[in-house]
Amino acid sequence: MELTSRPFKNLDQQIDILRQKGMLIENDNYAKNVLSKIGYYTLINGYKGLFLRKNDRGNIINPHQYINGTRIEDIVSLYQFDKKLRAILYNGLLSYETILNSELAYRFSEMFPVEYSYLDINNFKHDSDNTVRVLKTISSLTTKIEQEAHKRGRNAIKHYIDSHTCIPLWVVILVYHYGL
């Protein structure tokens, strides 16, 4: 693969490139606005694939040319749809992560009720394939507790160190994942 230089192109030059590739741009100010806010690379390179001409085998033709009638508004609409879809999925994943963390903390603590049982390697399934991963997990939890214990101000870890006999797993998970 040959490396090529990609010199800076101002907004007018970017619009010219798009027009040369067959994109319809009826409102230069609109195009400049979206290219300046989203960026050429993010908007065009990220979403052009569905709008490019293909050969009989379904492969994108080089040099790239847009399907007849493709407008910059079409690519912006796909970008906005993707952005909304990612937000929905992200919120769903956050909810799932919260439920999973809660369930893991509850079940682990139910199975191993002894204080600091989450720091005992014997409470994890480990064999030659995952012993190092288990040790890294325990080390990561220990490091997070130590970091939080030495931070200025009040936090959940300090509260449990000062006020209780141990730091429950659910508190460590909240601090580890959510910085609470």
Short mmCIF file of C-alpha atoms in Angstrom, two decimals:
data_model
loop_
_atom_site.label_atom_id
_atom_site.label_comp_id
_atom_site.label_asym_id
_atom_site.label_seq_id
_atom_site.Cartn_x
_atom_site.Cartn_y
_atom_site.Cartn_z
CA MET A 1 0.00 0.00 0.00
CA GLU A 2 1.40 3.34 -1.03
CA LEU A 3 1.39 6.09 1.57
CA THR A 4 0.07 9.42 0.36
CA SER A 5 0.05 12.86 1.89
CA ARG A 6 -3.29 14.31 2.97
CA PRO A 7 -2.79 18.09 3.03
CA PHE A 8 -5.23 20.38 4.79
CA LYS A 9 -8.36 21.20 2.80
CA ASN A 10 -10.54 24.15 3.76
CA LEU A 11 -14.32 23.81 3.80
CA ASP A 12 -14.72 25.06 0.22
CA GLN A 13 -12.14 22.53 -0.99
CA GLN A 14 -13.87 19.73 0.95
CA ILE A 15 -17.18 20.64 -0.71
CA ASP A 16 -15.47 20.65 -4.12
CA ILE A 17 -14.10 17.15 -3.47
CA LEU A 18 -17.57 15.90 -2.58
CA ARG A 19 -19.06 17.46 -5.70
CA GLN A 20 -16.31 15.93 -7.88
CA LYS A 21 -17.34 12.54 -6.50
CA GLY A 22 -20.94 13.16 -7.48
CA MET A 23 -22.51 14.34 -4.23
CA LEU A 24 -25.32 16.87 -4.55
CA ILE A 25 -24.74 19.92 -2.39
CA GLU A 26 -27.44 22.50 -2.88
CA ASN A 27 -26.61 24.71 0.10
CA ASP A 28 -22.92 25.45 0.63
CA ASN A 29 -23.56 27.14 3.98
CA TYR A 30 -25.34 24.02 5.29
CA ALA A 31 -22.49 21.81 4.06
CA LYS A 32 -19.86 24.07 5.61
CA ASN A 33 -21.79 24.11 8.88
CA VAL A 34 -22.04 20.32 9.20
CA LEU A 35 -18.47 19.74 8.00
CA SER A 36 -17.15 22.25 10.52
CA LYS A 37 -19.22 20.86 13.41
CA ILE A 38 -18.87 17.14 12.74
CA GLY A 39 -15.70 17.04 10.65
CA TYR A 40 -15.12 15.66 7.18
CA TYR A 41 -13.43 12.49 8.38
CA THR A 42 -16.10 11.63 10.96
CA LEU A 43 -19.05 12.46 8.75
CA ILE A 44 -17.97 11.54 5.25
CA ASN A 45 -15.44 8.77 5.79
CA GLY A 46 -17.52 7.30 8.59
CA TYR A 47 -20.84 7.15 6.73
CA LYS A 48 -20.19 7.26 2.98
CA GLY A 49 -20.12 3.48 2.44
CA LEU A 50 -23.87 3.05 1.86
CA PHE A 51 -23.86 5.88 -0.66
CA LEU A 52 -20.95 4.82 -2.87
CA ARG A 53 -21.34 3.24 -6.30
CA LYS A 54 -20.52 -0.45 -6.57
CA ASN A 55 -19.58 -2.69 -9.48
CA ASP A 56 -21.47 -5.79 -10.61
CA ARG A 57 -19.79 -7.85 -7.88
CA GLY A 58 -20.91 -5.45 -5.14
CA ASN A 59 -17.47 -3.95 -4.58
CA ILE A 60 -17.06 -0.21 -4.15
CA ILE A 61 -15.70 1.40 -7.30
CA ASN A 62 -12.38 3.28 -7.06
CA PRO A 63 -12.00 6.17 -7.29
CA HIS A 64 -15.09 6.65 -5.13
CA GLN A 65 -18.22 8.03 -6.75
CA TYR A 66 -21.53 8.61 -5.04
CA ILE A 67 -24.75 6.97 -6.18
CA ASN A 68 -26.75 9.36 -8.35
CA GLY A 69 -28.88 11.65 -6.23
CA THR A 70 -26.83 11.31 -3.03
CA ARG A 71 -27.07 14.52 -1.00
CA ILE A 72 -24.99 15.62 1.95
CA GLU A 73 -28.26 15.68 3.92
CA ASP A 74 -28.51 11.90 3.36
CA ILE A 75 -25.16 11.30 5.02
CA VAL A 76 -26.02 13.71 7.85
CA SER A 77 -29.30 11.84 8.41
CA LEU A 78 -27.45 8.52 8.65
CA TYR A 79 -24.94 10.09 11.06
CA GLN A 80 -27.78 11.44 13.25
CA PHE A 81 -29.60 8.09 13.19
CA ASP A 82 -26.42 6.29 14.21
CA LYS A 83 -25.79 8.81 16.99
CA LYS A 84 -29.31 8.29 18.40
CA LEU A 85 -29.03 4.51 18.11
CA ARG A 86 -25.66 4.53 19.91
CA ALA A 87 -27.19 6.64 22.71
CA ILE A 88 -30.06 4.17 23.11
CA LEU A 89 -27.68 1.20 23.14
CA TYR A 90 -25.31 2.96 25.52
CA ASN A 91 -28.13 3.65 28.00
CA GLY A 92 -29.25 0.04 27.73
CA LEU A 93 -25.71 -1.20 28.32
CA LEU A 94 -25.35 1.06 31.36
CA SER A 95 -28.58 -0.34 32.81
CA TYR A 96 -27.45 -3.90 32.11
CA GLU A 97 -24.04 -3.21 33.65
CA THR A 98 -25.68 -1.86 36.82
CA ILE A 99 -27.92 -4.93 37.12
CA LEU A 100 -25.00 -7.30 36.42
CA ASN A 101 -22.73 -5.57 38.96
CA SER A 102 -25.43 -5.71 41.60
CA GLU A 103 -26.15 -9.38 40.93
CA LEU A 104 -22.47 -10.31 40.96
CA ALA A 105 -21.84 -8.50 44.24
CA TYR A 106 -24.90 -10.08 45.83
CA ARG A 107 -24.22 -13.65 44.67
CA PHE A 108 -20.50 -13.53 45.42
CA SER A 109 -21.11 -12.08 48.89
CA GLU A 110 -23.86 -14.63 49.53
CA MET A 111 -21.53 -17.49 48.57
CA PHE A 112 -18.50 -16.03 50.39
CA PRO A 113 -19.80 -14.02 53.39
CA VAL A 114 -16.42 -13.66 55.11
CA GLU A 115 -15.05 -10.11 55.15
CA TYR A 116 -12.78 -9.30 52.19
CA SER A 117 -13.54 -12.66 50.58
CA TYR A 118 -13.25 -10.94 47.18
CA LEU A 119 -9.51 -10.60 47.85
CA ASP A 120 -8.99 -14.34 48.46
CA ILE A 121 -7.78 -16.25 45.39
CA ASN A 122 -9.32 -19.43 46.75
CA ASN A 123 -12.79 -17.95 46.26
CA PHE A 124 -12.31 -17.81 42.48
CA LYS A 125 -12.21 -20.56 39.94
CA HIS A 126 -8.66 -20.60 38.74
CA ASP A 127 -6.48 -22.98 36.85
CA SER A 128 -3.32 -22.71 34.80
CA ASP A 129 -5.20 -20.75 32.12
CA ASN A 130 -6.71 -18.01 34.27
CA THR A 131 -4.75 -17.79 37.53
CA VAL A 132 -2.91 -14.72 36.30
CA ARG A 133 -6.23 -13.07 35.36
CA VAL A 134 -7.65 -13.80 38.83
CA LEU A 135 -4.53 -12.35 40.45
CA LYS A 136 -4.79 -9.26 38.24
CA THR A 137 -8.43 -8.82 39.28
CA ILE A 138 -7.56 -9.08 42.98
CA SER A 139 -4.61 -6.72 42.48
CA SER A 140 -6.82 -4.25 40.63
CA LEU A 141 -9.40 -4.27 43.42
CA THR A 142 -6.68 -3.84 46.05
CA THR A 143 -5.10 -0.98 44.11
CA LYS A 144 -8.45 0.79 43.74
CA ILE A 145 -9.16 0.48 47.49
CA GLU A 146 -5.70 1.84 48.29
CA GLN A 147 -6.09 4.77 45.86
CA GLU A 148 -9.48 5.72 47.26
CA ALA A 149 -8.25 5.39 50.85
CA HIS A 150 -5.50 7.94 50.15
CA LYS A 151 -7.61 10.48 48.27
CA ARG A 152 -8.41 13.81 49.85
CA GLY A 153 -11.92 14.34 51.08
CA ARG A 154 -14.61 11.83 51.90
CA ASN A 155 -15.56 8.88 49.76
CA ALA A 156 -17.28 5.53 50.18
CA ILE A 157 -14.05 3.58 50.73
CA LYS A 158 -12.88 5.94 53.48
CA HIS A 159 -16.32 5.80 55.08
CA TYR A 160 -16.23 2.01 55.29
CA ILE A 161 -12.63 1.98 56.52
CA ASP A 162 -13.46 4.52 59.25
CA SER A 163 -16.95 3.35 60.23
CA HIS A 164 -17.16 -0.40 59.57
CA THR A 165 -15.07 -3.51 59.92
CA CYS A 166 -14.75 -4.08 56.17
CA ILE A 167 -15.49 -2.70 52.73
CA PRO A 168 -18.29 -4.74 51.15
CA LEU A 169 -17.88 -5.95 47.58
CA TRP A 170 -20.83 -3.88 46.36
CA VAL A 171 -19.08 -0.70 47.58
CA VAL A 172 -15.86 -1.67 45.83
CA ILE A 173 -17.79 -2.31 42.61
CA LEU A 174 -19.56 1.05 42.82
CA VAL A 175 -16.28 2.87 43.37
CA TYR A 176 -14.39 0.82 40.79
CA HIS A 177 -16.93 1.22 37.99
CA TYR A 178 -18.66 4.48 38.79
CA GLY A 179 -16.15 6.44 40.83
CA LEU A 180 -18.63 6.92 43.66
#
